[in-house]
XYZ file of N, CA and C in Angstrom:
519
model
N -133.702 40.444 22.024
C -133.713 39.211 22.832
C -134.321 38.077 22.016
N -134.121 37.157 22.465
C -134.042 36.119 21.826
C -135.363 35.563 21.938
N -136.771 35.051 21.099
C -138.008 34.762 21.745
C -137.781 33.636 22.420
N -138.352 33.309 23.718
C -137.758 31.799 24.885
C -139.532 30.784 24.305
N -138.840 29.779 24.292
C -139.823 28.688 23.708
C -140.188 28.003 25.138
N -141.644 27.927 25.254
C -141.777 27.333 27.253
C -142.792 26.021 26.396
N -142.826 24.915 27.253
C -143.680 23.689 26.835
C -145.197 24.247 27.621
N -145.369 25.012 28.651
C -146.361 25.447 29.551
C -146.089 26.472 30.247
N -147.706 27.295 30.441
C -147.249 28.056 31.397
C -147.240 27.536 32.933
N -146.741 28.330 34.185
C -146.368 28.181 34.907
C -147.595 28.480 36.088
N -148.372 27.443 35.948
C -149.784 27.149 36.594
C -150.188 26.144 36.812
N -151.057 25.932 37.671
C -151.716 24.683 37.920
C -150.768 23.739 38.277
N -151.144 22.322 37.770
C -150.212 21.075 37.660
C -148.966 21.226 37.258
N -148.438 21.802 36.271
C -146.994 21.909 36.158
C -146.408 22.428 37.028
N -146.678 23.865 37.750
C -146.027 24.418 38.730
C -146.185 23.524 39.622
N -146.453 22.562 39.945
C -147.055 21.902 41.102
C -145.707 20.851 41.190
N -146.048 20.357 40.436
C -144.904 19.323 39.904
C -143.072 19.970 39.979
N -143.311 21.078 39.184
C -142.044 21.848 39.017
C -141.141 22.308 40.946
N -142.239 22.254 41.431
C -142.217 22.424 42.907
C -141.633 21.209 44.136
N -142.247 20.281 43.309
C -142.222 18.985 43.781
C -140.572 18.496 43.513
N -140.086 18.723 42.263
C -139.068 18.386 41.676
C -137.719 19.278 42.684
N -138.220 20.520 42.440
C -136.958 21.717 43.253
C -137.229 21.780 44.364
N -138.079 21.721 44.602
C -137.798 21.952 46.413
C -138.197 21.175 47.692
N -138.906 20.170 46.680
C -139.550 18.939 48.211
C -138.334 17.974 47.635
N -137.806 18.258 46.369
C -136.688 16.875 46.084
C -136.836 15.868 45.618
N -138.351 16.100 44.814
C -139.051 14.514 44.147
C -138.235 14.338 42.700
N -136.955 13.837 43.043
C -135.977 13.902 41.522
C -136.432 12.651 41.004
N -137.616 12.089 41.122
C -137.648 10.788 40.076
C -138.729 11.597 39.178
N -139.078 12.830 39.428
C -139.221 13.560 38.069
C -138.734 13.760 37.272
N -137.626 13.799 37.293
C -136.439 14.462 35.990
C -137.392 13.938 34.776
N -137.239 12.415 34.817
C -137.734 12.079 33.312
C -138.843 12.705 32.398
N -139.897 13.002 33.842
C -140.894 13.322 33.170
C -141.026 15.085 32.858
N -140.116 15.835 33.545
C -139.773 17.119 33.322
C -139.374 16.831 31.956
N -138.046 16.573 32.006
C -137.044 16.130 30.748
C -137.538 16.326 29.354
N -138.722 15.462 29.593
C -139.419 15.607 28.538
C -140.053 16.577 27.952
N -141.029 17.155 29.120
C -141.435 18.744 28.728
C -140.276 19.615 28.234
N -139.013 19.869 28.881
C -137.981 20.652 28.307
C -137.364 20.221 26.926
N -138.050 18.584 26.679
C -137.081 18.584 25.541
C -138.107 18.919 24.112
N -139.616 18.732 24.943
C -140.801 19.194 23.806
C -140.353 21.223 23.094
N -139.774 21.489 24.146
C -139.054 23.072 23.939
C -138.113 22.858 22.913
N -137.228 22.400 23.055
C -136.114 21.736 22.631
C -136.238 21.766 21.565
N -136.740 20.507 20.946
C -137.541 20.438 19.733
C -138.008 21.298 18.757
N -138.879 22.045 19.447
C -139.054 23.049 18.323
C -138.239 24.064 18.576
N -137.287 24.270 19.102
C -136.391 25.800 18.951
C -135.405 24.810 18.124
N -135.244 23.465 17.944
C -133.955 23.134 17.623
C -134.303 23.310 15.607
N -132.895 24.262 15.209
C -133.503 24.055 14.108
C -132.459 22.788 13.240
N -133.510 21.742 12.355
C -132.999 20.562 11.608
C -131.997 20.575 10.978
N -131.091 21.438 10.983
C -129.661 21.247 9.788
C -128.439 21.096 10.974
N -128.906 21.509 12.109
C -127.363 21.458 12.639
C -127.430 20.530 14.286
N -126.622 20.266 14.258
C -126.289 19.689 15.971
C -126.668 20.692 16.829
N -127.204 20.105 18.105
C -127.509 20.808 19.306
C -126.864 20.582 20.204
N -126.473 21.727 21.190
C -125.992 21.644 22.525
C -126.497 22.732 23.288
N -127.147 22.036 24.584
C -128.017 22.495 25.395
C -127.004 23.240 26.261
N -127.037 24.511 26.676
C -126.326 25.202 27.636
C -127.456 25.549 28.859
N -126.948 24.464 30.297
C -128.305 24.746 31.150
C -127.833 26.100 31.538
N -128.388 27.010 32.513
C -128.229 27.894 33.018
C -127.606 26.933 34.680
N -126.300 27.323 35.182
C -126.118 27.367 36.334
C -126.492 27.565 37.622
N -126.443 26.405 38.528
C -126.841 26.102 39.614
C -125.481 27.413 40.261
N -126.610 27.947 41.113
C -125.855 27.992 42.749
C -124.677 27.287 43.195
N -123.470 26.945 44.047
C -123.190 26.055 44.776
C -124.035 26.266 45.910
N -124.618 27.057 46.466
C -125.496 27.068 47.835
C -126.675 26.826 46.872
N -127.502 26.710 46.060
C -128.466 25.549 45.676
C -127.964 24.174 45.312
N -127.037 23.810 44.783
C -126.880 22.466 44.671
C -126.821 21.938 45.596
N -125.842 22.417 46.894
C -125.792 21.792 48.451
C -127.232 21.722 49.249
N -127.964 22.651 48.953
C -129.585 22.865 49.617
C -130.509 21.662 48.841
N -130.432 21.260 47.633
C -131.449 20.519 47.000
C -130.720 19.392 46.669
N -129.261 19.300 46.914
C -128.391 17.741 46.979
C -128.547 17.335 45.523
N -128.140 18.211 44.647
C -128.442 18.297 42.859
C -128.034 19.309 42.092
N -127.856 19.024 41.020
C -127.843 20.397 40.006
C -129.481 19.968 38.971
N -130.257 20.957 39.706
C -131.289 20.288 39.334
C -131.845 20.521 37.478
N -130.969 21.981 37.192
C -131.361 21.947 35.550
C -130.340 21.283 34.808
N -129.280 21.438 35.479
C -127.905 20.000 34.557
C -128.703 19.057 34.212
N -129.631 18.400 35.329
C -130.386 17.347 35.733
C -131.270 17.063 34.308
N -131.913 18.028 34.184
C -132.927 18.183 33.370
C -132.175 18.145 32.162
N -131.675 19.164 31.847
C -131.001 19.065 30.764
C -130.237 17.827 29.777
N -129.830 17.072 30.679
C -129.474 15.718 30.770
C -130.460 15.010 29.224
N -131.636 14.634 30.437
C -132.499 14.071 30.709
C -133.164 14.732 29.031
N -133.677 15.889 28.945
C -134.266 16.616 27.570
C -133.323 16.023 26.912
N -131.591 16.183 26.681
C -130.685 15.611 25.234
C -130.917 14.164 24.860
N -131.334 13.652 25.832
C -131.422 12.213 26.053
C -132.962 11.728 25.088
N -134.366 12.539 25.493
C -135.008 12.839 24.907
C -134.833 12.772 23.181
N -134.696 14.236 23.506
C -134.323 14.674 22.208
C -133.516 13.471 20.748
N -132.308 12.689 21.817
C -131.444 11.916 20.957
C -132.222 10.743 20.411
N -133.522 10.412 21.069
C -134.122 9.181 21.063
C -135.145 9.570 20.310
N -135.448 10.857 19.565
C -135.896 10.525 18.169
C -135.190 11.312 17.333
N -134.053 11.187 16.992
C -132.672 11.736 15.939
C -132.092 12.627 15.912
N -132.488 13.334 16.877
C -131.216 14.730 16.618
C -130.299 14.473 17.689
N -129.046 14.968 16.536
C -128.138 14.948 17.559
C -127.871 16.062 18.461
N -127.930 15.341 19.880
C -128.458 16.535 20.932
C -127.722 16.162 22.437
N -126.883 17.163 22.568
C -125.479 16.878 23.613
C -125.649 18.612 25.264
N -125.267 17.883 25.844
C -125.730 19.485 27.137
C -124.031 19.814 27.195
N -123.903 20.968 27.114
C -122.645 21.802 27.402
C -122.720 22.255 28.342
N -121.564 22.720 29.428
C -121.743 23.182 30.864
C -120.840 24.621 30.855
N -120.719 25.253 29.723
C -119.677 26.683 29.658
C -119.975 28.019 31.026
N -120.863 28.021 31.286
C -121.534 28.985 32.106
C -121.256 28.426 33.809
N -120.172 29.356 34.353
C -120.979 29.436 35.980
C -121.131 30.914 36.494
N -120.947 30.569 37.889
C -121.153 32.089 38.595
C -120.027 32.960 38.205
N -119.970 34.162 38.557
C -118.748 34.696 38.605
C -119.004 35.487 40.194
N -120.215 35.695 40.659
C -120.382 36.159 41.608
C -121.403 36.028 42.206
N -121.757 35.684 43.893
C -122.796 35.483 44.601
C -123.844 36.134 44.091
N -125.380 35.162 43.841
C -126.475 36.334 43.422
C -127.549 36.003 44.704
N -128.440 36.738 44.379
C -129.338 36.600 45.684
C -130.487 35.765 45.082
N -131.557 35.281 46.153
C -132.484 33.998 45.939
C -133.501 34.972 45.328
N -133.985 34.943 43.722
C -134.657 36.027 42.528
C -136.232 34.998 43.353
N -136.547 34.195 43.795
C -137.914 34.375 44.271
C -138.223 35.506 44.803
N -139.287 36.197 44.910
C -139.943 37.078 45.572
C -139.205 38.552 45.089
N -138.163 38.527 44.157
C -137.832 39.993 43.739
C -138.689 40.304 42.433
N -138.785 42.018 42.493
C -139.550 42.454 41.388
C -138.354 41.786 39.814
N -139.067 42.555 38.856
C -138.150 42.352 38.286
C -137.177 42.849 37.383
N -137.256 44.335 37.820
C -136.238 45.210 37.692
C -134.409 44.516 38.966
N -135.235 43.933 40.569
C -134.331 43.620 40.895
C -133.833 42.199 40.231
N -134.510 41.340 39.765
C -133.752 40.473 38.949
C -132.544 40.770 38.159
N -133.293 41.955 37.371
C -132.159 42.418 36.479
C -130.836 42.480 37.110
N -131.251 43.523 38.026
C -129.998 44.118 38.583
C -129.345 42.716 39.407
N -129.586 41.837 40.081
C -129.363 40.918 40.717
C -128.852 39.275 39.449
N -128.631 39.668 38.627
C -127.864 38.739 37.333
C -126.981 39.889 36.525
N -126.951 40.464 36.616
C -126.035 41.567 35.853
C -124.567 41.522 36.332
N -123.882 41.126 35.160
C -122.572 40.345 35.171
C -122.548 39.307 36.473
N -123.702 38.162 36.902
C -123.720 36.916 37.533
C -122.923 35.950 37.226
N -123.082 35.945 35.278
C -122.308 34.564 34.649
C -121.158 35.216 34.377
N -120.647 34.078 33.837
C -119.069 34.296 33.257
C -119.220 32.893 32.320
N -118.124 32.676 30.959
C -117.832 31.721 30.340
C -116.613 31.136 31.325
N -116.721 29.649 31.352
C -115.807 28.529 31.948
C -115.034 28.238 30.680
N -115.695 28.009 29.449
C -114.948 27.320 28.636
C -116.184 27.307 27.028
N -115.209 27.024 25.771
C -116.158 27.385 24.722
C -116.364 25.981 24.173
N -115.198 24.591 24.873
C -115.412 23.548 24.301
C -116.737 23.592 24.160
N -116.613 22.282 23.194
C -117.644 21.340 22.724
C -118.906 22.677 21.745
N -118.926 23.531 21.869
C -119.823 24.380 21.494
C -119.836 24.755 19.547
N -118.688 24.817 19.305
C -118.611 24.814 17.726
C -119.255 24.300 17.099
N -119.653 24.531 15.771
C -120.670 23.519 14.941
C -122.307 23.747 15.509
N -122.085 23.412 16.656
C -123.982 23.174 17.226
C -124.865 24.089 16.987
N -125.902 24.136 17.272
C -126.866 25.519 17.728
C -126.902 25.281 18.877
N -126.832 26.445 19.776
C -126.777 26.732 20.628
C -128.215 27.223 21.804
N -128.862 26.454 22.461
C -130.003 26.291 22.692
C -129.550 26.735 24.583
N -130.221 27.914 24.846
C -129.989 28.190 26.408
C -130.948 27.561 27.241
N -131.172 26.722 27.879
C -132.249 25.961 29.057
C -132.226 26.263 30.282
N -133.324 26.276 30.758
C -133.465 26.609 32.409
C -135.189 25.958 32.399
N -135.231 25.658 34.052
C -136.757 25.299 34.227
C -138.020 26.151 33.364
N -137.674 27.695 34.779
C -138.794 28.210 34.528
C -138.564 29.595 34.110
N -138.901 30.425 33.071
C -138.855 31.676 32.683
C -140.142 32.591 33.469
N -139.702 33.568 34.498
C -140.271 34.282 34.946
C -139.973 35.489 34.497
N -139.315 36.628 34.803
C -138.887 38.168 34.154
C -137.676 37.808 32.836
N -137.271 36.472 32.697
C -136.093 36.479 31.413
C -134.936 37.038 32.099
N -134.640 37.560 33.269
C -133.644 38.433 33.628
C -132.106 37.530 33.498
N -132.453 35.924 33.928
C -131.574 35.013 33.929
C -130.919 34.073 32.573
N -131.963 34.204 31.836
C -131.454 33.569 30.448
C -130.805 34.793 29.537
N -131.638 36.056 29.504
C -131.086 37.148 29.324
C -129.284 37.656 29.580
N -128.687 37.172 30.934
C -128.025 37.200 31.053
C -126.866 35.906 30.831
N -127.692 34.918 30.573
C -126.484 33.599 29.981
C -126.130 33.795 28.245
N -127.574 34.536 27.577
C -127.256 34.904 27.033
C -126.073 36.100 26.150
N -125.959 37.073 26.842
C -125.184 38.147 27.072
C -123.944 37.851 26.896
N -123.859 36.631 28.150
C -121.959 35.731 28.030
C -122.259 35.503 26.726
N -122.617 34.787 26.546
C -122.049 33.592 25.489
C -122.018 34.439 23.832
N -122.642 35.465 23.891
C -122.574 36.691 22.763
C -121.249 37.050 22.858
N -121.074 37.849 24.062
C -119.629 38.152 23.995
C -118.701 37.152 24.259
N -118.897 36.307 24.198
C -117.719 35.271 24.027
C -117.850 34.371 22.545
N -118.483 35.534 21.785
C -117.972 34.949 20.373
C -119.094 33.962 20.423
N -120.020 33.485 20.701
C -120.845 32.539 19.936
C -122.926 33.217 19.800
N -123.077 32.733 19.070
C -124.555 33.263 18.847
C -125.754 31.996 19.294
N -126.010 31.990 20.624
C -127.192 31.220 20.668
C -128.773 31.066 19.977
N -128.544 29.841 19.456
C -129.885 29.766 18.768
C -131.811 30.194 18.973
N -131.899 29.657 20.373
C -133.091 29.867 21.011
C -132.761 29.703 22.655
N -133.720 30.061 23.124
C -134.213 29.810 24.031
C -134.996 28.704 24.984
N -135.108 27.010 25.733
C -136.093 26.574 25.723
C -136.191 26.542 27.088
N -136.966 26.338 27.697
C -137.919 26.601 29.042
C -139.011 25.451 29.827
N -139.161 24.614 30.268
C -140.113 24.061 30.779
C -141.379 24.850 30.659
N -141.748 25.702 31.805
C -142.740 26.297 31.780
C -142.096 27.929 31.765
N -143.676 28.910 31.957
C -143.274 30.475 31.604
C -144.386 31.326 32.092
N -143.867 32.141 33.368
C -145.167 32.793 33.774
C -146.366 33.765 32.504
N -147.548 33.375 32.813
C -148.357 34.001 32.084
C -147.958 35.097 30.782
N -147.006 36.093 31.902
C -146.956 37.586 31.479
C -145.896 37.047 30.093
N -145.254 35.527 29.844
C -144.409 35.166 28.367
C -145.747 34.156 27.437
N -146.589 34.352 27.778
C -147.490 33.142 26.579
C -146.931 33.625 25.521
């Protein structure tokens, strides 16, 4: 597996914030998330090649619940980052569902596993050539979910570079 690069762990004020953003709906965070994800960014991105951020996929029953795609969102927001001190740094959207998963709050995380196991599917490989390939999501709790965006995008012929993460429960310092 791939080591996942987090800007923080997933405590205190950040979780607080991270909370604020997903589920009370305070989206005039993005920017300031953005940034933390793109401080990830950054250092997983390595200097010789172009980047493209692959977020991990929204739900359609989370995007309709939180009126967003809230890591597209982010993701955005980090390339944007990122572009505004020189790298060239673009978000790819190849990854959705292939099948209903269940809400991974409150599961152990053996059921994570099992509850993302064949979840994704590749949409498409545009835009992905050339880049490094950088997988994003908020928050890394068991890995069960990047783990598995990862997985696609292996077998679909491409090798993702890193991992980056906002924040990361304790048990990833």
């Amino acid at each position: 597996m791939i080591e996942p690069i987090a800007s923080g762990i997933h405590e205190g004020p950040l979780r607080a914030v991270l909370a604020q953003f997903k589920e009370e709906g305070q989206f005039g965070l993005v920017r300031v998330l953005g940034h933390f994800l793109a401080s990830s960014v950054c250092f997983a991105a390595p200097a010789d090649r172009p980047v493209v951020l692959v977020p991990i996929p929204s739900t359609r029953v989370t995007r309709m619940r939180r009126g967003q795609d809230t890591i597209g969102d982010l993701s955005r927001a980090a390339a944007k980052a990122v572009r505004s001190i020189g790298i060239d740094c673009t978000v790819g959207s190849p990854l959705i569902h292939a099948r209903r998963v269940a809400d991974q709050s409150g599961l152990s995380a053996h059921d994570r596993s099992l509850n993302m196991s064949g979840a994704l599917r590749m949409r498409s490989v545009a835009g992905l050539g050339g880049r490094s390939i950088i997988v994003v999501d908020d928050i890394l709790t068991t890995g069960a979910t990047v783990a598995e965006a990862v997985r696609v995008l292996t077998e679909s012929g491409l090798r993702p570079a890193s991992i980056a993460v906002i924040a990361a429960t304790a048990r990833h310092r």
